[in-house]
Tab-separated table of C-alpha atoms in Angstrom:
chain	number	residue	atom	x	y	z
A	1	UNK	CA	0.000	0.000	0.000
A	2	UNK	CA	2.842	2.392	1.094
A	3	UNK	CA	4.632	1.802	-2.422
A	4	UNK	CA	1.582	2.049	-4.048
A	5	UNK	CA	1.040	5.594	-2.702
A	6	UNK	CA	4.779	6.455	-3.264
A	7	UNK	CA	5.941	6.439	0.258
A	8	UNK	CA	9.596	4.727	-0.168
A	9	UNK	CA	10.427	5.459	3.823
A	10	UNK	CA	7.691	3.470	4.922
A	11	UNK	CA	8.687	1.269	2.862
A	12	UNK	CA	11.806	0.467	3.690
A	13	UNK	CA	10.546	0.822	7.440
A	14	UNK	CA	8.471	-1.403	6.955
A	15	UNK	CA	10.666	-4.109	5.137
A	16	UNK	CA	13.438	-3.209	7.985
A	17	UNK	CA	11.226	-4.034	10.598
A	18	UNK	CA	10.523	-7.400	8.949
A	19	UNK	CA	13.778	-8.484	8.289
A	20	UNK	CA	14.918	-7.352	12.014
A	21	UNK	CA	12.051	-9.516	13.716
A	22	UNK	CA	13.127	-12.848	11.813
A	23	UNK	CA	16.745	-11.639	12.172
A	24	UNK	CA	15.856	-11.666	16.111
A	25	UNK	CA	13.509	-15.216	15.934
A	26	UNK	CA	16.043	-16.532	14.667
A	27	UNK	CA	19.357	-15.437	17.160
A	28	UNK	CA	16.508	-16.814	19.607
A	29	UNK	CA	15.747	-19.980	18.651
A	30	UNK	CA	19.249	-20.928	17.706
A	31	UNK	CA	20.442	-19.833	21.571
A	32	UNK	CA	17.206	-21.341	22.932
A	33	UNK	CA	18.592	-25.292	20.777
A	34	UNK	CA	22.343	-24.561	21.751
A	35	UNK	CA	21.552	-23.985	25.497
A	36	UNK	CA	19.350	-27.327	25.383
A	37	UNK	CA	22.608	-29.141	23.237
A	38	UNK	CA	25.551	-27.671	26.119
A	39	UNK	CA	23.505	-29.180	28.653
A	40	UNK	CA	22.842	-32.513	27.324
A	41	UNK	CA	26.542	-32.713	26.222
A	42	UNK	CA	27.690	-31.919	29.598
A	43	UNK	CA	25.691	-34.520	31.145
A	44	UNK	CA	27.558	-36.955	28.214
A	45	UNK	CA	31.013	-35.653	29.744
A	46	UNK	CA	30.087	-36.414	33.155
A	47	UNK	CA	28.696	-39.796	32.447
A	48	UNK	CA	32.230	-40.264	30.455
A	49	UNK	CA	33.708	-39.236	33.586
A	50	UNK	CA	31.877	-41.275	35.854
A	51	UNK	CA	32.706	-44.340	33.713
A	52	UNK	CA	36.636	-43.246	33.204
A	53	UNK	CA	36.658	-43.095	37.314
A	54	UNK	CA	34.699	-46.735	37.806
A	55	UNK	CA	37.429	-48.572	35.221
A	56	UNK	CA	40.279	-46.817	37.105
A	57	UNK	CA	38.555	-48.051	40.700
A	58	UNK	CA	38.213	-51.774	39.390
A	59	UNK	CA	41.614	-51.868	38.293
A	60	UNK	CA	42.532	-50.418	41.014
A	61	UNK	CA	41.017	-52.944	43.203
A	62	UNK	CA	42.183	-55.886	40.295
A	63	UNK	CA	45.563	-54.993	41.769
A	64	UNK	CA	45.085	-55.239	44.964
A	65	UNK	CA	43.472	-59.048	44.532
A	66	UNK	CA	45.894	-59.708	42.884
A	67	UNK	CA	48.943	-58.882	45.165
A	68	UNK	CA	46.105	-60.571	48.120
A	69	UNK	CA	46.672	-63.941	45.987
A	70	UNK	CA	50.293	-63.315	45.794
A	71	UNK	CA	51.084	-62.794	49.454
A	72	UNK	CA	48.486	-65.753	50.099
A	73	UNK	CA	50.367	-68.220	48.085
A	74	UNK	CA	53.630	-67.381	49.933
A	75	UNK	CA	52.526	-67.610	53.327
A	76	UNK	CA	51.120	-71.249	52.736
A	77	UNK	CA	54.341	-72.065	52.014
A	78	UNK	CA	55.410	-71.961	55.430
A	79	UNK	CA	52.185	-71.692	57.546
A	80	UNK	CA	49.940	-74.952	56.633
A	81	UNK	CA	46.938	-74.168	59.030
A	82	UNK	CA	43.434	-74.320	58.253
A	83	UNK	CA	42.235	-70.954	55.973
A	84	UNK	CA	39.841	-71.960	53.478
A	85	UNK	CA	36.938	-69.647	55.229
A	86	UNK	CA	39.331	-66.805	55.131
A	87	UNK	CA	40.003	-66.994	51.548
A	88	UNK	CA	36.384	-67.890	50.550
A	89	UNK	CA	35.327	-64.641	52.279
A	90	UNK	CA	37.696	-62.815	50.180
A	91	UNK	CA	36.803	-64.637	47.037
A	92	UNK	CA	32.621	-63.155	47.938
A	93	UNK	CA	33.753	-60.126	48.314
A	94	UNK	CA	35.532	-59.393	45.202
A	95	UNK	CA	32.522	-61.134	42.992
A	96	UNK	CA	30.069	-58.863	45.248
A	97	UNK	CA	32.392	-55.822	44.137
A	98	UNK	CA	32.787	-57.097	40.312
A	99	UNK	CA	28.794	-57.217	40.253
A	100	UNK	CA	28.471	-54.098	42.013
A	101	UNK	CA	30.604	-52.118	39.437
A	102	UNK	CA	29.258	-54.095	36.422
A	103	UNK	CA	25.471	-52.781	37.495
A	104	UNK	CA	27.087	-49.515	37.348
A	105	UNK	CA	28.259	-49.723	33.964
A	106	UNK	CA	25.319	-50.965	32.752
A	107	UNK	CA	23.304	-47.748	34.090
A	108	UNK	CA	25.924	-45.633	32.749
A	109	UNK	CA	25.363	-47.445	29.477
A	110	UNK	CA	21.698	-46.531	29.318
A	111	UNK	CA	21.951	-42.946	30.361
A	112	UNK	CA	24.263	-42.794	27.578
A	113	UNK	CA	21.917	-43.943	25.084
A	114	UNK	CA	18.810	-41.957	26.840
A	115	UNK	CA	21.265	-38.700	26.157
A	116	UNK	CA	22.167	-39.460	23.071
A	117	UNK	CA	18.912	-40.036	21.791
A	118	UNK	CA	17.323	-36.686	23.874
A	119	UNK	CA	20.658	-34.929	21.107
A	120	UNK	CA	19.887	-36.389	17.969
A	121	UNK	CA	15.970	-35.351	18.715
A	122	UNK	CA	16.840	-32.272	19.646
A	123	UNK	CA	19.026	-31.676	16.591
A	124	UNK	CA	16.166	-32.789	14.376
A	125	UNK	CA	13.777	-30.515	15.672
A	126	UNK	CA	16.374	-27.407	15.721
A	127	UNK	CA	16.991	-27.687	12.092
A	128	UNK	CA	13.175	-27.962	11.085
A	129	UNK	CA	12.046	-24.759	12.918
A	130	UNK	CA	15.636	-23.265	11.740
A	131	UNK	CA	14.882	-24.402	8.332
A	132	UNK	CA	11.365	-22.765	7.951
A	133	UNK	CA	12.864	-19.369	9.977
A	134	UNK	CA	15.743	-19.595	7.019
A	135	UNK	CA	13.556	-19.637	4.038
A	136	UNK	CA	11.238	-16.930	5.915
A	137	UNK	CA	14.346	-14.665	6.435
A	138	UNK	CA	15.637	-15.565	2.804
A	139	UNK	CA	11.862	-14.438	1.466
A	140	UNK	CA	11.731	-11.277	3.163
A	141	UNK	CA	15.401	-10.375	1.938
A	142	UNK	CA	14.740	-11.279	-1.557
A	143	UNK	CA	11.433	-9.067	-1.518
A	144	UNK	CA	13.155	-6.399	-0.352
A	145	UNK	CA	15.679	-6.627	-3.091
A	146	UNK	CA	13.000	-6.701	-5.628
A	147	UNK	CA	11.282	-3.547	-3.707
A	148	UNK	CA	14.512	-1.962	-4.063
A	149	UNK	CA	15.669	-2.303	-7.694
A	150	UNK	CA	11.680	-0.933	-8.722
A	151	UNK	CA	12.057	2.122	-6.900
A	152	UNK	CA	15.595	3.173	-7.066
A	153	UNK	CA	17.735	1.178	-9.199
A	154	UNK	CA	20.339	-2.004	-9.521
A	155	UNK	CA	22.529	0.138	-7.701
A	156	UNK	CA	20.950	0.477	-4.705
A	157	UNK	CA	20.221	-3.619	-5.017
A	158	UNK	CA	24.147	-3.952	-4.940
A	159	UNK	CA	24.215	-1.995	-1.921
A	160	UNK	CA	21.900	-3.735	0.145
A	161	UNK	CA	23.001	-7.155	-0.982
A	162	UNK	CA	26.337	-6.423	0.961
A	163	UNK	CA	23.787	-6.889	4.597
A	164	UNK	CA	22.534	-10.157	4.390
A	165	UNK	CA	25.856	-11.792	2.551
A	166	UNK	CA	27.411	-10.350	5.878
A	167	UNK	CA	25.388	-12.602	8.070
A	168	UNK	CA	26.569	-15.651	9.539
A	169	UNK	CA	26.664	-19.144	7.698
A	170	UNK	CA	22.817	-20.734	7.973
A	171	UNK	CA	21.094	-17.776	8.325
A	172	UNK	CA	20.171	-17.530	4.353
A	173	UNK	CA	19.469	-20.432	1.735
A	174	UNK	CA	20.034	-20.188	-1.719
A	175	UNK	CA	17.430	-19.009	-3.068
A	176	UNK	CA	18.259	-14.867	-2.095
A	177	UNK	CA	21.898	-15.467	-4.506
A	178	UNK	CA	20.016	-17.273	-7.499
A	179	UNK	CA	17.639	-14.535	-7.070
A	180	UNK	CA	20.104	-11.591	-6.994
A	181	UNK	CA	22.227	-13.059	-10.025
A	182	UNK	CA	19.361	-12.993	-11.838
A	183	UNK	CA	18.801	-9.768	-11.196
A	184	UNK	CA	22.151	-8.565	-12.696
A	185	UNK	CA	21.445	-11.110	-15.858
A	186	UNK	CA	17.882	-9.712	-16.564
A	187	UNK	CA	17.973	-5.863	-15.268
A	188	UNK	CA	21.520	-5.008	-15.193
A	189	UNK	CA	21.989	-6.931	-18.535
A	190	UNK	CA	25.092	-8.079	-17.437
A	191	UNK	CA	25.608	-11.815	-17.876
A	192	UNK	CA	29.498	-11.843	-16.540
A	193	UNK	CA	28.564	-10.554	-13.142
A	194	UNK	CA	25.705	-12.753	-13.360
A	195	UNK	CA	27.710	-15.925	-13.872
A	196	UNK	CA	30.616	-14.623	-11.360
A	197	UNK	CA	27.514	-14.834	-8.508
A	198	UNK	CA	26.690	-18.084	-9.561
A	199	UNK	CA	29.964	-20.030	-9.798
A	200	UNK	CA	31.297	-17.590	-5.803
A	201	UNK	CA	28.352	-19.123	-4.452
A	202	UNK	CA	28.417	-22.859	-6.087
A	203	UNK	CA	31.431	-23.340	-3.580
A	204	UNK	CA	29.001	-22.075	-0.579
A	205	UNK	CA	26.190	-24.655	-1.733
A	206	UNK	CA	28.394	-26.958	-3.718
A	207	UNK	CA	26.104	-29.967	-1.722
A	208	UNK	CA	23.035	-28.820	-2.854
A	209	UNK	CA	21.555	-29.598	-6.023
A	210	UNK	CA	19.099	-28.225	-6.284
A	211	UNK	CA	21.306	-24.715	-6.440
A	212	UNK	CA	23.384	-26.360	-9.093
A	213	UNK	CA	20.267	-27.457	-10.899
A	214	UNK	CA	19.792	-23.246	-11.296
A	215	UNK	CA	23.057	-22.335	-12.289
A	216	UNK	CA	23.097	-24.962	-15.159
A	217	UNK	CA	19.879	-23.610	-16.302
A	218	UNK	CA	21.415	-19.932	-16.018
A	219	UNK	CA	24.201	-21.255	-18.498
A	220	UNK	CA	21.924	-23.089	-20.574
A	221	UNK	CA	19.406	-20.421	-20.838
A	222	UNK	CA	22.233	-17.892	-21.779
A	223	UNK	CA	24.109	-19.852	-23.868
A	224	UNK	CA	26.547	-21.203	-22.779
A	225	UNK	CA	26.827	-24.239	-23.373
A	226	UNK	CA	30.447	-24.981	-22.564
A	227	UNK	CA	30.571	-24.194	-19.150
A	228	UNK	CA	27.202	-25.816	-18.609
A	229	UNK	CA	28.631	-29.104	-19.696
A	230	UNK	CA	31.744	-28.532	-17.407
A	231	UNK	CA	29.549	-27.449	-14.793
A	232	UNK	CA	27.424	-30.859	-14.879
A	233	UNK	CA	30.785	-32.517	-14.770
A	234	UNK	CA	32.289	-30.890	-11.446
A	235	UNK	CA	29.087	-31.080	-9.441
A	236	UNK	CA	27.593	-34.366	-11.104
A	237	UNK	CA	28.979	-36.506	-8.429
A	238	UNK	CA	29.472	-34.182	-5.356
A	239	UNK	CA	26.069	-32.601	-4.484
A	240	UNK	CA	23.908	-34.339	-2.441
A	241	UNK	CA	19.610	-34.087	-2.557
A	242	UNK	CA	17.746	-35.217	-5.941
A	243	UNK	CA	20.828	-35.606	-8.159
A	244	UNK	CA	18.472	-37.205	-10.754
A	245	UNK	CA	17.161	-33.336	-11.017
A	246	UNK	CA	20.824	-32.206	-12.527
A	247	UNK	CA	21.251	-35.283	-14.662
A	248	UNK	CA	17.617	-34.766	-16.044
A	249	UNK	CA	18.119	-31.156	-16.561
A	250	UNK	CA	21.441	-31.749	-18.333
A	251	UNK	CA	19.639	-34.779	-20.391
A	252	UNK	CA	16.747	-32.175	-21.604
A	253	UNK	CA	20.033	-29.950	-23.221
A	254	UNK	CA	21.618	-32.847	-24.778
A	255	UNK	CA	18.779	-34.311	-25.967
A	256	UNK	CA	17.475	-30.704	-27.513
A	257	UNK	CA	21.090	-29.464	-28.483
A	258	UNK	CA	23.469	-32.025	-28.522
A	259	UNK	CA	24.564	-34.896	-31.123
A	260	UNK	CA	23.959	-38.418	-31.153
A	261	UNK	CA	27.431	-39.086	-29.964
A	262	UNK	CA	26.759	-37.456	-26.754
A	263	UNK	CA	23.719	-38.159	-26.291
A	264	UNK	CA	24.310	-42.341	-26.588
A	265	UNK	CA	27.342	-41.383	-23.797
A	266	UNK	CA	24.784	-39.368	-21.790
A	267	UNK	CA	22.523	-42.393	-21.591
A	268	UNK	CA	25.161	-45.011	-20.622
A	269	UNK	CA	26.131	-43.028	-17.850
A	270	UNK	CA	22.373	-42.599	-16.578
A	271	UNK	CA	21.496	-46.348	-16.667
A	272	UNK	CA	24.558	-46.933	-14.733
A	273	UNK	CA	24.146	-44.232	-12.775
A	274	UNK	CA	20.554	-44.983	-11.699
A	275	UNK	CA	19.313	-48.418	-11.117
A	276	UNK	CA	15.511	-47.641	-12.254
A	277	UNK	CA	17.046	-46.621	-15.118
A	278	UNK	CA	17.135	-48.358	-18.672
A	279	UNK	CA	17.353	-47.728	-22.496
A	280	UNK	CA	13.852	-48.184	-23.014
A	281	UNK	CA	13.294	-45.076	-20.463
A	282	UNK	CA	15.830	-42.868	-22.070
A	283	UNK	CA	14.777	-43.472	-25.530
A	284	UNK	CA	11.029	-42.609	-23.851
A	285	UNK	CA	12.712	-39.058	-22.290
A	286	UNK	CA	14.766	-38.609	-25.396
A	287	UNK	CA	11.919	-38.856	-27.840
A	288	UNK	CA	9.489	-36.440	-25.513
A	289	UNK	CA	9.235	-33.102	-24.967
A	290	UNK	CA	7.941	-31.008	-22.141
A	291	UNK	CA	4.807	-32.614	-21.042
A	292	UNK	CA	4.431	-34.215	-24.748
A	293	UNK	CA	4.822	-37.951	-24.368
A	294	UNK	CA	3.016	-39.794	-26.961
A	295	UNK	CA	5.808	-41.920	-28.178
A	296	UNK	CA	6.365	-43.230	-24.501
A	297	UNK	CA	2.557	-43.693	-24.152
A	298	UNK	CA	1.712	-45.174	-27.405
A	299	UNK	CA	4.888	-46.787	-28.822
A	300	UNK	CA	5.889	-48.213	-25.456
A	301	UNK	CA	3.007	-48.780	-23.475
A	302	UNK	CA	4.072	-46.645	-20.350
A	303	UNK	CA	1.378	-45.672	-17.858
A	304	UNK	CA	-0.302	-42.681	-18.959
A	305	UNK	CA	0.869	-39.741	-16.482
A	306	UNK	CA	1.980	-36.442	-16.484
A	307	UNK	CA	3.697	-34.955	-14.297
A	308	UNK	CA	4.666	-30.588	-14.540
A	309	UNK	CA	7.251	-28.509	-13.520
A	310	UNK	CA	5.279	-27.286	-11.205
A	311	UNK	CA	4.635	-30.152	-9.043
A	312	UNK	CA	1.177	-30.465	-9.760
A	313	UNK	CA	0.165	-34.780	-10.898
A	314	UNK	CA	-2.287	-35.498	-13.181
A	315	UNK	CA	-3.386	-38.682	-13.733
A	316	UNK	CA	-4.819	-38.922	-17.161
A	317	UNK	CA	-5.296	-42.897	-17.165
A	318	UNK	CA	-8.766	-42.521	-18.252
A	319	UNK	CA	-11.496	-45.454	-17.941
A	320	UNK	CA	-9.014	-47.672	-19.590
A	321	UNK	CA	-7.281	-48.569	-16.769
A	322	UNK	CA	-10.805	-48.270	-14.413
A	323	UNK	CA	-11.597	-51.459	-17.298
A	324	UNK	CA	-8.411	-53.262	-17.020
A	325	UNK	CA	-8.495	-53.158	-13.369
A	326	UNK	CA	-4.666	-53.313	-13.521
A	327	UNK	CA	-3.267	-50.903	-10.188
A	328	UNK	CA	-0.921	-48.452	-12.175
A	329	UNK	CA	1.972	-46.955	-9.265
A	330	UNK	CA	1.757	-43.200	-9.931
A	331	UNK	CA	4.978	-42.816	-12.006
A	332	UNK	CA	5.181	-40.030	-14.134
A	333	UNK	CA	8.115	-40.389	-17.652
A	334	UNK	CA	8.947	-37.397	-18.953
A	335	UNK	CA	12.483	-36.098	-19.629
A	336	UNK	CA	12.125	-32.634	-18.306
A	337	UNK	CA	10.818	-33.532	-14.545
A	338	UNK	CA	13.399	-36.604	-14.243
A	339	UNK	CA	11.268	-38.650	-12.946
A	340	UNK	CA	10.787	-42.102	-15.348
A	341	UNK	CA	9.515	-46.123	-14.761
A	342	UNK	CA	11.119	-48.691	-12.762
A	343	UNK	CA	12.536	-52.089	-14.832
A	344	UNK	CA	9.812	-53.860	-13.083
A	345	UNK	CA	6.905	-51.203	-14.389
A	346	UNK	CA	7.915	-52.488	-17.921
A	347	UNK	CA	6.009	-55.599	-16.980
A	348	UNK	CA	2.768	-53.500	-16.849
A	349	UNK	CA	-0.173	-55.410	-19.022
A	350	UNK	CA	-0.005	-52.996	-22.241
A	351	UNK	CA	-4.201	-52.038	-22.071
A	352	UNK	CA	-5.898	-52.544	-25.684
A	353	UNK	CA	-7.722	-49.898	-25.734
A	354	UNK	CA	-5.270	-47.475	-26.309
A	355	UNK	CA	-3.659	-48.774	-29.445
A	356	UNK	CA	-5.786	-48.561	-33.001
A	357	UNK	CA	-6.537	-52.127	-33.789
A	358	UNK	CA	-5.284	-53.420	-37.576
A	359	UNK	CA	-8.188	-54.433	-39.428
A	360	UNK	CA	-7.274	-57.637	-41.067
A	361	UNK	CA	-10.749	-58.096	-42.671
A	362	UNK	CA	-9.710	-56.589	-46.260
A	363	UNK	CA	-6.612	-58.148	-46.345
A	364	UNK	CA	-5.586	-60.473	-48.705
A	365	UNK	CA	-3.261	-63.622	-48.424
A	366	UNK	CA	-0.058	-62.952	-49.938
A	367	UNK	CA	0.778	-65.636	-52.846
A	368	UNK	CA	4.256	-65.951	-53.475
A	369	UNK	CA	3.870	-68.309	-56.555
A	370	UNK	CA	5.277	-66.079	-59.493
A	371	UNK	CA	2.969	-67.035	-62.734
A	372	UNK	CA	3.792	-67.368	-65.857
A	373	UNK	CA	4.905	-64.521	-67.907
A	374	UNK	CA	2.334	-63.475	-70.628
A	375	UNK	CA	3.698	-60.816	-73.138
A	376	UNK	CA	0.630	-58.532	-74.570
A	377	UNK	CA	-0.626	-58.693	-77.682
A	378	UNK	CA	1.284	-56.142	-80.317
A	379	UNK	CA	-1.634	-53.537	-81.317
A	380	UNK	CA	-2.846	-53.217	-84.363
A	381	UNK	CA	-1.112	-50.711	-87.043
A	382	UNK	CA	-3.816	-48.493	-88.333
């Protein structure tokens, strides 16, 4: 409303305010997690030391047995009386002790694994409410970038960029970089900063691939195909997530740009690379495009589904397979979500209706008997 009525200070009051609160929600919760982790690893330490201090005892007293048995040994030597009682007192005692100390270890043991547990729970839970304060704090930044570059310029964008890459590590995701590179690419109209964005910040998020999966479609989109190929090669291995998103992103370019050569290398790489993989699947992403599938619908009999960019399923099986009463799995093929049929899907009854039937009726049986040849009759000269 405020930058609809041309009030740019309560605008950026108001966008201030925003980014201080999360700024704050966050500092909060991540002090309220760490104060919760420091005590539960302190309680660890003293259970270590607890245990450390029990071993050291039993040995302790180990010795001591020992050097009991010793002196024992050498005194009946010389002294032949009657001490059987003695020594089976001593015996009781030690076995009392060793059973003592091992019921201590054993509750040691189990506080252990009670703490350890209470840590990896509490580690879970930090990084979910951190993860949806992140992407809140990443949001607000990223509209106030795009607030900024409206009213007064890329300049001013470059500016305020310089606060949030100042913040600590964890505070931002991805999403506010691939957002302000593409500002430079589409306002600034400069692809070489663009690109220089990209790759500083591919060694920040080099394990997520879903942030190399945008900076190959940056290089494909801009044309340059080169360092797309060589980025798909560095990162192809290394990034952890839905890799199969970066190999089916580079697949779409080869398959739309690149020659047969590559493409046939590009495919024996994904079959090995993915076990649900297969030539038939490839040659059904290579010969589709977008959400256009016929050839994998009605040349190989795949289960009819679709599946967008966008996320949105939509199963377009039809009565067909209501008739066939086969259960289809929803599995979408398609080359440009990456997403394509198991080996075992290929077993999948093929349903008739789909496929035009071959009349046969007005066929004739092929004779291969060759008759005799019968030269025509000269005409007549006039």
């Amino acid at each position: 409303m405020a930058e609809k009525h041309k009030q740019p200070n309560v605008c950026k009051q108001v966008y201030e305010k925003v980014v201080a609160l999360i700024r704050a929600d966050i500092d909060s919760t991540t002090a309220r997690y760490t104060s919760k982790l420091d005590k539960y690893e302190k309680r660890l330490l003293l259970i270590a030391t607890k245990k450390v201090a029990l071993e050291d005892h039993q040995d302790m007293q180990d010795a001591d047995a020992s050097a009991e048995v010793a002196v024992t040994e050498s005194d009946s030597d010389t002294d032949d009386t009657d001490d059987t009682g003695e020594s089976d007192m001593g015996d009781n005692a030690s076995d009392a002790s060793g059973l003592e100390a091992s019921g201590v270890t054993a509750s040691l043991e189990r506080a252990k694994r009670r703490t350890n547990a209470r840590v990896a729970r509490t580690k879970a839970q930090m990084e979910q409410e951190l993860g949806e304060k992140r992407e809140h704090y990443t949001l607000s930044w990223i509209m106030y970038l795009r607030y900024v570059q409206r009213v007064e310029g890329i300049d001013a964008v470059r500016q305020l960029l310089r606060r949030p890459r100042s913040d600590p590590s964890g505070y931002l995701t991805y999403h506010l970089f691939v957002a302000a590179a593409q500002m430079e690419y589409h306002v600034a109209k400069k692809p070489g900063v663009a690109a220089k964005l990209f790759e500083f910040y591919s060694k920040l998020y080099s394990d997520q691939s879903a942030y190399i999966v945008e900076y190959l479609n940056y290089l494909i989109n801009s044309g340059d195909d080169t360092n797309a190929r060589a980025l798909f090669e560095r990162f192809q291995g290394t990034s952890t997530g839905d890799s199969g998103d970066m190999w089916s992103t580079f697949a779409d370019f080869e398959y739309n740009y690149g020659d047969l050569s590559s493409i046939a290398k590009l495919d024996k790489r994904f079959i090995e690379k993915f076990e649900h993989e297969s030539m038939l699947t490839r040659l059904a992403a290579r010969y589709s495009y977008l959400d256009v599938d016929s050839v994998a619908v009605h040349d190989f009999g795949f289960p009819y589904r679709k599946e967008h960019r966008g996320g949105a399923v939509h199963d377009d099986a039809g009565p067909a397979d209501a008739d066939s009463g086969n259960d289809v799995p929803s599995i979408a093929v398609g080359s440009v979500t990456g997403r394509h049929l198991r080996k075992g899907q290929l077993l999948v009854p093929v349903t008739p209706k789909r496929f035009v039937k071959l009349d046969t009726s007005a066929l004739e049986e092929y004779n291969p008997v060759v008759e005799d040849y019968v030269p025509p009759e000269p005409a007549p000269h006039g």
